Coordinates of C-alpha atoms in Angstrom, one line a residue:
M1 CA 0.9 -24.6 8.2
P2 CA -0.5 -21.1 7.7
S3 CA -4.0 -20.4 9.1
G4 CA -5.4 -19.7 5.7
A5 CA -4.3 -23.2 4.5
R6 CA -5.9 -24.8 7.5
T7 CA -9.1 -22.9 6.9
E8 CA -9.2 -24.0 3.3
S9 CA -8.7 -27.7 4.1
G10 CA -11.5 -27.6 6.7
S11 CA -13.9 -25.8 4.4
R12 CA -13.5 -27.8 1.1
A13 CA -14.6 -31.0 2.7
H14 CA -18.3 -30.5 2.0
I15 CA -18.5 -27.6 -0.5
L16 CA -18.0 -28.4 -4.1
H17 CA -16.7 -26.2 -6.9
R18 CA -16.0 -23.2 -4.7
E19 CA -12.3 -23.7 -4.1
T20 CA -11.3 -20.3 -5.6
Q21 CA -13.7 -18.4 -3.4
I22 CA -12.7 -20.4 -0.3
H23 CA -9.0 -19.6 -1.1
Q24 CA -9.7 -15.9 -1.5
L25 CA -11.8 -15.5 1.6
A26 CA -9.5 -17.6 3.8
H27 CA -6.5 -15.4 2.9
L28 CA -8.5 -12.2 3.5
V29 CA -9.4 -13.2 7.1
P30 CA -6.2 -14.8 8.4
L31 CA -5.7 -15.6 12.1
D32 CA -2.4 -13.9 12.8
L33 CA -2.6 -10.9 10.4
P34 CA -4.9 -7.9 10.2
S35 CA -7.9 -8.2 7.8
P36 CA -9.7 -5.7 5.7
A37 CA -12.4 -3.7 7.4
T38 CA -15.0 -4.7 4.8
I39 CA -15.3 -7.6 2.4
I40 CA -18.1 -7.9 -0.3
L41 CA -19.4 -11.3 -1.4
H42 CA -21.7 -11.1 -4.4
G43 CA -23.5 -13.5 -6.7
L44 CA -26.9 -14.8 -7.7
A45 CA -29.1 -16.7 -5.3
A46 CA -28.1 -20.2 -4.3
T47 CA -24.5 -19.9 -5.4
G48 CA -22.9 -20.9 -2.1
K49 CA -22.1 -17.4 -0.6
T50 CA -23.6 -18.1 2.8
S51 CA -22.3 -21.7 3.0
V52 CA -18.7 -20.7 2.1
T53 CA -18.7 -17.8 4.5
C54 CA -20.0 -19.9 7.4
A55 CA -17.6 -22.7 6.7
V56 CA -14.6 -20.4 6.6
V57 CA -15.4 -18.4 9.7
E58 CA -16.3 -21.5 11.7
A59 CA -13.0 -23.1 10.8
L60 CA -11.2 -20.1 12.4
P61 CA -10.9 -19.7 16.2
T62 CA -11.8 -16.1 15.7
P63 CA -15.2 -15.2 17.3
H64 CA -17.8 -14.4 14.7
A65 CA -21.5 -13.6 14.3
V66 CA -23.9 -14.1 11.3
V67 CA -26.9 -11.8 11.0
P68 CA -29.6 -13.0 8.5
S69 CA -31.3 -9.9 7.1
A70 CA -34.2 -12.0 5.8
E71 CA -35.3 -12.6 9.4
C72 CA -35.4 -8.9 10.3
V73 CA -38.5 -7.0 9.4
T74 CA -37.2 -3.5 9.9
A75 CA -33.8 -1.8 10.0
R76 CA -34.0 -1.3 13.7
Q77 CA -34.6 -5.0 14.3
L78 CA -31.5 -5.7 12.1
L79 CA -29.3 -3.4 14.3
E80 CA -30.6 -4.8 17.6
R81 CA -30.2 -8.3 16.2
S82 CA -26.6 -7.5 15.3
I83 CA -25.8 -6.4 18.9
A84 CA -27.5 -9.5 20.4
T85 CA -25.7 -11.8 18.0
V86 CA -22.3 -10.2 18.8
E87 CA -22.9 -10.6 22.5
D88 CA -23.9 -14.2 22.1
A89 CA -20.7 -14.9 20.1
L90 CA -18.5 -13.2 22.7
L91 CA -20.1 -15.1 25.6
A92 CA -19.7 -18.4 23.7
A93 CA -16.1 -17.7 22.9
S94 CA -15.2 -16.6 26.5
P95 CA -14.9 -19.6 28.9
E96 CA -14.8 -17.5 32.0
T97 CA -18.3 -16.0 31.5
T98 CA -19.8 -15.0 34.8
K99 CA -23.4 -15.4 35.9
Q100 CA -23.7 -11.6 36.2
Q101 CA -22.7 -11.2 32.6
Q102 CA -25.3 -13.7 31.5
L103 CA -28.0 -11.8 33.4
L104 CA -26.9 -8.6 31.7
R105 CA -27.1 -10.3 28.4
Q106 CA -30.8 -11.0 28.9
V107 CA -31.5 -7.2 29.0
Q108 CA -32.4 -6.2 25.5
V109 CA -30.2 -3.3 24.2
K110 CA -32.0 -0.5 22.3
C111 CA -30.4 0.6 19.1
E112 CA -32.4 3.1 17.1
N113 CA -29.8 4.2 14.5
L114 CA -26.4 3.4 13.0
A115 CA -24.5 5.7 15.3
A116 CA -25.8 3.7 18.3
L117 CA -24.7 0.5 16.6
A118 CA -21.1 1.8 16.3
V119 CA -21.1 2.8 20.0
H120 CA -22.3 -0.5 21.2
L121 CA -19.9 -2.4 19.0
Q122 CA -17.0 -0.2 20.3
R123 CA -18.0 -1.1 23.8
L124 CA -18.4 -4.8 23.2
L125 CA -15.2 -5.2 21.1
S126 CA -13.0 -3.1 23.3
G127 CA -10.9 -6.1 24.5
V128 CA -11.2 -8.3 21.4
R129 CA -8.3 -8.7 19.1
K130 CA -10.4 -9.7 16.0
F131 CA -14.1 -10.2 15.3
I132 CA -15.9 -11.1 12.1
L133 CA -19.5 -9.8 11.6
V134 CA -21.4 -11.2 8.6
F135 CA -24.6 -9.6 7.2
D136 CA -26.3 -12.1 5.0
G137 CA -28.5 -10.6 2.2
V138 CA -28.3 -7.1 3.6
D139 CA -29.1 -5.6 0.2
R140 CA -32.6 -6.9 0.4
Q141 CA -33.3 -5.6 3.9
R142 CA -36.8 -4.2 4.3
E143 CA -37.3 -0.6 5.3
A144 CA -33.6 0.0 5.0
P145 CA -32.4 3.6 4.9
S146 CA -30.1 4.8 2.1
T147 CA -27.2 5.1 4.5
L148 CA -27.3 1.5 5.7
L149 CA -24.8 -0.1 3.4
P150 CA -22.3 2.8 3.5
A151 CA -22.5 2.8 7.3
L152 CA -22.0 -0.9 7.6
A153 CA -19.0 -0.7 5.3
R154 CA -17.3 1.8 7.6
L155 CA -17.9 0.0 10.9
G156 CA -14.4 -1.4 10.7
E157 CA -12.9 2.1 10.6
L158 CA -14.8 3.1 13.8
V159 CA -14.0 0.0 15.9
R160 CA -10.2 0.1 16.4
V161 CA -7.8 -2.4 18.0
S162 CA -7.1 -2.0 21.7
P163 CA -3.6 -1.3 23.0
L164 CA -1.4 -4.2 24.3
L165 CA -3.1 -6.6 21.8
F166 CA -0.6 -6.5 19.0
N167 CA 3.2 -6.7 19.2
S168 CA 5.0 -4.2 17.1
S169 CA 7.2 -6.9 15.6
Q170 CA 4.0 -8.5 14.2
I171 CA 2.5 -5.4 12.6
L172 CA 5.5 -3.3 11.7
P173 CA 7.7 -4.3 8.7
P174 CA 11.5 -3.8 8.8
L175 CA 12.9 -0.3 8.3
G176 CA 14.1 -1.2 4.8
R177 CA 10.6 -1.8 3.6
L178 CA 9.1 1.4 5.1
G179 CA 8.6 4.6 3.2
P180 CA 10.0 8.0 4.3
L181 CA 6.8 8.9 6.2
E182 CA 6.4 5.5 7.9
A183 CA 10.1 5.4 8.9
L184 CA 9.9 9.0 10.3
S185 CA 6.8 8.0 12.2
R186 CA 8.6 5.0 13.8
D187 CA 11.7 7.1 14.7
T188 CA 9.5 9.8 16.3
S189 CA 7.5 7.2 18.2
N190 CA 10.6 5.4 19.5
T191 CA 12.1 8.8 20.5
T192 CA 9.1 10.1 22.3
R193 CA 8.0 6.9 24.0
G194 CA 11.3 5.2 24.5
Q195 CA 12.6 1.8 23.5
D196 CA 10.8 0.1 26.5
H197 CA 7.4 0.5 24.9
G198 CA 8.3 -0.9 21.5
S199 CA 6.5 -4.2 22.2
S200 CA 3.1 -2.4 22.7
L201 CA 3.5 0.3 20.0
I202 CA 0.3 1.3 18.2
L203 CA 0.6 3.5 15.1
E204 CA -2.5 5.4 13.9
I205 CA -1.1 5.5 10.4
L206 CA -1.6 1.7 10.1
Q207 CA -5.3 1.9 11.1
I208 CA -5.7 -1.8 12.0
P209 CA -9.4 -2.6 12.7
S210 CA -10.5 -5.2 15.2
L211 CA -13.8 -5.7 13.3
T212 CA -14.1 -7.2 9.9
T213 CA -17.5 -6.8 8.3
I214 CA -18.6 -9.2 5.5
L215 CA -21.5 -8.1 3.4
I216 CA -23.3 -10.8 1.4
V217 CA -25.2 -9.2 -1.5
T218 CA -26.7 -10.3 -4.8
S219 CA -25.4 -7.6 -7.1
P220 CA -23.3 -4.7 -5.8
R221 CA -24.2 -1.4 -7.3
P222 CA -21.4 1.0 -8.3
R223 CA -20.7 3.7 -5.7
S224 CA -23.3 2.3 -3.3
L225 CA -20.8 2.1 -0.5
H226 CA -19.2 5.5 -1.0
L227 CA -15.9 3.8 -0.4
T228 CA -13.1 2.5 -2.5
G229 CA -10.6 -0.2 -2.1
I230 CA -13.0 -2.9 -0.8
P231 CA -12.1 -6.4 -1.8
H232 CA -14.9 -8.2 -3.8
I233 CA -15.4 -12.0 -4.2
H234 CA -17.6 -13.1 -7.0
F235 CA -19.7 -16.3 -6.9
P236 CA -20.6 -17.3 -10.4
P237 CA -23.6 -19.6 -11.1
Y238 CA -23.1 -23.3 -11.3
N239 CA -22.8 -24.8 -14.8
R240 CA -24.3 -28.1 -15.9
T241 CA -21.5 -30.3 -14.6
Q242 CA -21.2 -28.6 -11.3
A243 CA -25.0 -28.7 -10.6
V244 CA -25.2 -32.4 -11.4
D245 CA -22.2 -33.0 -9.1
I246 CA -23.9 -31.2 -6.2
L247 CA -27.1 -33.1 -6.6
C248 CA -25.3 -36.4 -6.7
L249 CA -23.9 -35.8 -3.2
N250 CA -27.3 -37.2 -1.9
V251 CA -28.5 -39.9 -4.3
P252 CA -32.0 -41.1 -3.6
S253 CA -32.8 -44.7 -3.5
I254 CA -34.6 -46.5 -6.4
N255 CA -36.5 -49.0 -4.2
A256 CA -37.4 -46.5 -1.5
A257 CA -41.1 -47.5 -1.5
T258 CA -40.4 -51.2 -1.3
K259 CA -37.8 -50.9 1.4
S260 CA -40.3 -49.6 4.0
T261 CA -42.7 -52.4 3.2
R262 CA -40.0 -55.0 3.4
R263 CA -38.6 -53.7 6.7
D264 CA -42.0 -54.0 8.4
G265 CA -41.9 -57.8 8.0
L266 CA -39.3 -60.4 9.0
G267 CA -36.6 -61.2 6.5
D268 CA -33.0 -62.1 6.1
T269 CA -30.8 -59.3 7.3
D270 CA -27.8 -60.3 5.2
A271 CA -29.9 -60.4 2.0
E272 CA -31.3 -57.0 2.8
D273 CA -27.8 -55.6 3.2
E274 CA -26.8 -57.0 -0.1
D275 CA -29.9 -55.6 -1.8
D276 CA -29.2 -52.2 -0.3
E277 CA -25.6 -52.2 -1.5
E278 CA -26.8 -53.2 -5.0
D279 CA -29.5 -50.5 -4.9
R280 CA -26.9 -47.8 -4.0
E281 CA -24.7 -48.9 -6.9
D282 CA -27.5 -48.8 -9.4
A283 CA -28.8 -45.4 -8.1
A284 CA -25.2 -44.0 -8.3
W285 CA -25.0 -45.0 -11.9
L286 CA -28.5 -43.9 -13.0
Y287 CA -29.1 -40.7 -11.0
P288 CA -26.3 -38.6 -12.6
R289 CA -27.6 -39.4 -16.1
F290 CA -31.2 -38.6 -14.9
C291 CA -30.1 -35.2 -13.5
A292 CA -28.2 -34.3 -16.7
L293 CA -31.4 -35.2 -18.7
V294 CA -33.6 -33.0 -16.4
Y295 CA -31.1 -30.1 -16.7
D296 CA -31.0 -30.2 -20.5
S297 CA -34.8 -30.5 -21.0
L298 CA -36.3 -28.4 -18.2
S299 CA -33.8 -26.8 -15.8
R300 CA -31.6 -25.0 -18.4
G301 CA -34.2 -22.3 -19.0
A302 CA -36.6 -22.5 -16.0
A303 CA -34.8 -23.9 -12.9
R304 CA -31.1 -23.1 -13.1
D305 CA -30.4 -22.6 -9.4
I306 CA -29.7 -25.5 -7.2
P307 CA -32.9 -25.5 -5.0
S308 CA -35.2 -25.4 -8.1
F309 CA -33.1 -28.0 -9.9
R310 CA -33.3 -30.3 -6.9
S311 CA -37.0 -29.8 -6.5
V312 CA -37.7 -30.8 -10.2
C313 CA -35.5 -33.8 -9.9
D314 CA -37.2 -34.9 -6.7
R315 CA -40.6 -34.6 -8.3
L316 CA -39.7 -36.6 -11.4
W317 CA -37.4 -39.3 -9.9
P318 CA -40.2 -41.6 -8.5
A319 CA -42.1 -41.6 -11.8
F320 CA -38.8 -42.1 -13.8
V321 CA -37.8 -45.3 -11.8
A322 CA -41.3 -46.7 -11.5
P323 CA -40.8 -49.2 -14.4
V324 CA -37.5 -50.3 -12.7
V325 CA -39.3 -51.0 -9.5
R326 CA -42.0 -53.0 -11.3
G327 CA -39.3 -55.0 -13.1
E328 CA -40.2 -53.9 -16.6
Y329 CA -36.8 -52.4 -17.3
G330 CA -33.3 -52.8 -15.8
T331 CA -31.3 -50.0 -14.1
R332 CA -28.9 -49.9 -17.1
D333 CA -31.8 -49.4 -19.7
F334 CA -31.5 -45.6 -19.5
S335 CA -32.5 -45.1 -23.2
K336 CA -35.6 -47.1 -22.8
L337 CA -36.6 -45.3 -19.7
V338 CA -36.2 -41.9 -21.5
V339 CA -38.3 -43.1 -24.4
A340 CA -41.0 -44.4 -22.0
H341 CA -41.1 -41.2 -20.0
R342 CA -40.6 -38.6 -22.7
A343 CA -43.9 -36.9 -21.8
L344 CA -42.3 -36.0 -18.4
F345 CA -39.6 -34.0 -20.0
Q346 CA -41.7 -32.4 -22.7
G347 CA -44.4 -30.9 -20.4
E348 CA -44.2 -28.3 -17.7
T349 CA -46.0 -30.1 -14.9
A350 CA -42.9 -30.5 -12.8
L351 CA -42.1 -26.8 -13.0
V352 CA -45.4 -25.5 -11.7
A353 CA -45.7 -25.5 -7.9
S354 CA -49.0 -26.7 -6.5
I355 CA -50.4 -26.8 -3.0
V356 CA -52.6 -29.8 -3.9
P357 CA -50.8 -33.1 -3.0
D358 CA -50.4 -35.7 -5.7
D359 CA -52.4 -38.7 -4.5
Q360 CA -52.0 -40.7 -7.7
G361 CA -48.3 -41.6 -7.1
S362 CA -45.7 -41.8 -9.8
E363 CA -48.1 -43.0 -12.5
G364 CA -50.2 -39.9 -11.9
A365 CA -47.2 -37.7 -12.6
A366 CA -46.6 -39.4 -15.9
A367 CA -50.3 -39.2 -16.8
A368 CA -50.3 -35.5 -15.9
G369 CA -47.4 -34.9 -18.2
A370 CA -49.1 -36.7 -21.0
R371 CA -52.4 -34.8 -20.5
S372 CA -50.6 -31.5 -20.5
L373 CA -48.9 -32.5 -23.7
A374 CA -52.2 -33.4 -25.3
G375 CA -53.7 -30.1 -24.6
N376 CA -55.6 -30.6 -21.4
P377 CA -57.7 -27.4 -20.7
A378 CA -56.6 -27.7 -17.0
A379 CA -53.3 -26.3 -18.2
H380 CA -55.1 -22.9 -18.6
D381 CA -57.6 -22.4 -15.8
L382 CA -59.3 -19.4 -17.3
P383 CA -61.9 -17.1 -15.6
Y384 CA -65.6 -17.4 -16.4
Y385 CA -65.9 -14.5 -18.9
T386 CA -62.5 -15.2 -20.4
K387 CA -63.7 -18.6 -21.5
Y388 CA -66.7 -17.0 -23.3
L389 CA -64.2 -14.6 -24.9
L390 CA -62.1 -17.5 -26.2
C391 CA -65.1 -19.3 -27.6
A392 CA -66.2 -16.1 -29.3
A393 CA -62.7 -15.8 -30.9
Y394 CA -63.0 -19.3 -32.2
L395 CA -66.4 -18.6 -33.8
A396 CA -65.1 -15.4 -35.3
S397 CA -62.2 -17.3 -36.9
Y398 CA -64.1 -20.2 -38.3
N399 CA -67.5 -18.6 -39.2
P400 CA -67.9 -16.5 -42.3
A401 CA -68.7 -12.9 -41.5
R402 CA -71.7 -12.9 -43.8
Q403 CA -73.4 -15.5 -41.6
D404 CA -73.1 -13.6 -38.3
P405 CA -76.7 -12.3 -38.6
V406 CA -78.0 -15.9 -39.0
F407 CA -76.2 -17.3 -35.9
F408 CA -76.0 -14.3 -33.5
M409 CA -78.9 -11.8 -34.2
K410 CA -81.8 -12.2 -31.7
A411 CA -84.4 -11.3 -34.4
S412 CA -83.4 -14.2 -36.6
E413 CA -83.8 -16.9 -34.0
G414 CA -87.2 -17.9 -35.2
K415 CA -86.4 -17.9 -38.9
K416 CA -85.2 -20.8 -40.9
R417 CA -82.7 -20.9 -43.5
R418 CA -83.8 -21.7 -47.1
K419 CA -82.8 -25.1 -48.2
G420 CA -83.0 -25.0 -52.0
G421 CA -85.9 -23.9 -54.2
G422 CA -86.2 -20.8 -56.3
G423 CA -84.0 -19.9 -59.2
G424 CA -80.9 -19.8 -57.1
G425 CA -81.1 -23.5 -56.0
R426 CA -79.4 -26.3 -57.9
V427 CA -81.3 -28.9 -59.9
A428 CA -82.0 -32.1 -57.9
G429 CA -79.6 -34.9 -58.8
R430 CA -76.9 -32.7 -60.2
Q431 CA -73.6 -32.7 -58.4
A432 CA -71.9 -29.5 -57.4
K433 CA -69.1 -28.2 -59.6
H434 CA -66.8 -27.6 -56.6
R435 CA -66.7 -29.7 -53.4
K436 CA -67.3 -27.7 -50.3
I437 CA -64.4 -28.0 -47.7
Q438 CA -65.1 -27.5 -44.0
R439 CA -63.7 -24.3 -42.6
R440 CA -62.2 -26.1 -39.7
L441 CA -59.9 -27.9 -42.2
I442 CA -58.8 -24.7 -43.9
G443 CA -57.5 -23.0 -40.7
P444 CA -58.4 -20.0 -38.6
Q445 CA -59.2 -16.8 -40.4
T446 CA -58.5 -13.3 -39.2
F447 CA -61.1 -11.1 -37.5
V448 CA -61.3 -7.5 -36.2
L449 CA -61.7 -6.7 -32.5
E450 CA -65.2 -5.1 -33.1
R451 CA -66.5 -8.4 -34.5
L452 CA -65.1 -10.4 -31.6
L453 CA -66.8 -8.2 -29.0
A454 CA -70.1 -8.4 -30.9
I455 CA -70.1 -12.2 -30.9
Y456 CA -69.0 -12.2 -27.3
H457 CA -72.1 -10.2 -26.2
A458 CA -74.3 -12.3 -28.4
I459 CA -73.4 -15.7 -26.9
L460 CA -73.5 -14.5 -23.3
L461 CA -76.7 -15.3 -21.4
E462 CA -76.7 -12.1 -19.5
D463 CA -75.8 -8.5 -20.4
V464 CA -72.3 -7.4 -19.5
D465 CA -71.1 -3.8 -19.8
S466 CA -68.1 -3.2 -22.0
T467 CA -65.5 -2.2 -19.4
A468 CA -61.7 -2.2 -19.2
D469 CA -61.9 -5.7 -17.8
I470 CA -62.8 -7.1 -21.2
Y471 CA -59.6 -5.6 -22.8
T472 CA -57.6 -7.0 -19.8
E473 CA -59.0 -10.5 -20.6
I474 CA -58.0 -10.1 -24.3
A475 CA -54.5 -9.1 -23.2
T476 CA -54.4 -12.2 -21.0
L477 CA -55.4 -14.5 -23.8
A478 CA -52.7 -12.9 -26.0
S479 CA -50.0 -13.3 -23.3
L480 CA -51.0 -17.0 -23.1
R481 CA -50.7 -17.3 -26.9
L482 CA -54.3 -18.4 -27.2
L483 CA -54.9 -15.4 -29.4
T484 CA -52.3 -14.1 -31.9
K485 CA -52.2 -10.7 -33.5
A486 CA -52.4 -10.9 -37.3
S487 CA -51.9 -7.2 -38.2
A488 CA -49.0 -4.8 -37.9
S489 CA -51.0 -2.3 -35.8
A490 CA -49.1 -0.8 -32.9
D491 CA -52.1 -0.7 -30.6
V492 CA -53.2 -4.2 -29.8
L493 CA -56.5 -3.0 -28.5
E494 CA -57.5 -0.9 -31.4
A495 CA -60.9 -1.6 -32.9
Q496 CA -59.6 -2.5 -36.4
T497 CA -56.7 -4.7 -35.1
K498 CA -56.9 -8.1 -36.7
W499 CA -56.6 -11.3 -34.5
R500 CA -56.5 -15.0 -35.1
V501 CA -57.4 -17.8 -32.6
N502 CA -54.6 -20.2 -31.8
V503 CA -56.4 -23.2 -30.3
G504 CA -58.1 -26.3 -31.8
W505 CA -61.6 -27.5 -31.8
E506 CA -61.2 -30.1 -29.0
Y507 CA -59.8 -27.5 -26.7
V508 CA -62.5 -25.0 -27.3
R509 CA -65.3 -27.5 -27.0
R510 CA -64.0 -28.6 -23.6
I511 CA -63.7 -25.0 -22.5
A512 CA -67.3 -24.3 -23.7
R513 CA -68.7 -27.3 -21.9
T514 CA -67.4 -25.9 -18.6
V515 CA -69.7 -22.9 -19.0
D516 CA -72.6 -24.8 -20.5
L517 CA -72.1 -23.4 -24.0
E518 CA -72.9 -25.6 -27.0
M519 CA -70.5 -24.5 -29.7
E520 CA -72.3 -26.7 -32.4
N521 CA -75.3 -24.3 -32.3
Y522 CA -73.2 -21.4 -33.4
L523 CA -70.7 -23.0 -35.7
A524 CA -71.2 -23.0 -39.5
E525 CA -71.0 -26.3 -41.2

């Protein structure tokens, strides 16, 4: 069996939906044939690039080293880390390592530039037939010079194979397959060196490297390596079916909370084993359908990579199976569970990371989703003055502009409005010709930015200067869709730009109470 086939069979055991990439990489780094000097693996984050590379190189008996660029702060640390990792890999692959060599390894080698890296690698790999050096995430290396990627791509050209390591029959094709230049070079070499040295013949025209560099990047830019002919292997994102299959490799238990309580006491071991087997079967049936539902409702647009998808599923799974644990529904009642927990999949609570632990359990997650869906103000934790600005926008949308002096002018605070009387009032006992409709039932009206700022300064308890921070708060409210622009003006912060509030009365009243503002005192009937 070829070495590439052995590598593929050993790597596909625990990696799903990457058979094509494993096949390509395994045939680019065979055991008994020369490999390309540089190989590029590219794809989005969490697409299996590092896992596939480590699985393939570990299945080969060839010594290898993996250098994670994310753990290196500077480019010099990356170079010195590369040399140290190569030395560790060579010492681990050599069974006859002496104590003196181990002591020499403890001395840290200084490597200040890329030229020094090539010299150290040439020294370390002088007697090695093949070595694989992997740079993981090298395109995101911090403080990296512009020549880092081109220099790493040419390391294989600098580190050459040593004599007496390859047989000429393994690296030279028959004469019938050689071109005129290659055949002439072989005849000349045989004539000058003699037939006795044919077994250790090295031809410079073949340029066989002993070092294969694998660069794992996110998106290779064109002409970034200043080199052509480099093989590229693309890792596409996982689709819906593939992502669900990967998550189903580790199916969580349904009765995980009750198992720990049951194991603390004394019980029948056989009955517990039967219950565990039944629980695994029910979870294996329910969990794939749950993952597919989470992907369609939340992960398709907000958490498409595998780590984010797994995090959302882990947060929603206990709340989803809580009725099953209580005995309200069975494990096969998937439709009833979806209807009972529709608030979980309609809100965005599971997508927002929080450092505050959830002490309310699975029921708290469901209640949080329901509160977020009902318009809980905690969904928008606004700054102090931004809350006043949102309240002013609501007053500007639902109060008539002609009544602004009545509610917001300081001079009219002691005056009272006229309630009937005079010639303009209606006769007592006569009904009005038109019924008056509350403005809150009509809907929000448009207002200009000047009026909003005037109401904002009127309802504030202290004087605040009109700085650029106010316009930043207005832009924040617009980005949160709490304010919407109602005019076609290009400049959103122009004085005559028309706006409209986009929140309801209950939301604004809760926001106003957090800053001790009574909205009823400023709102027209």
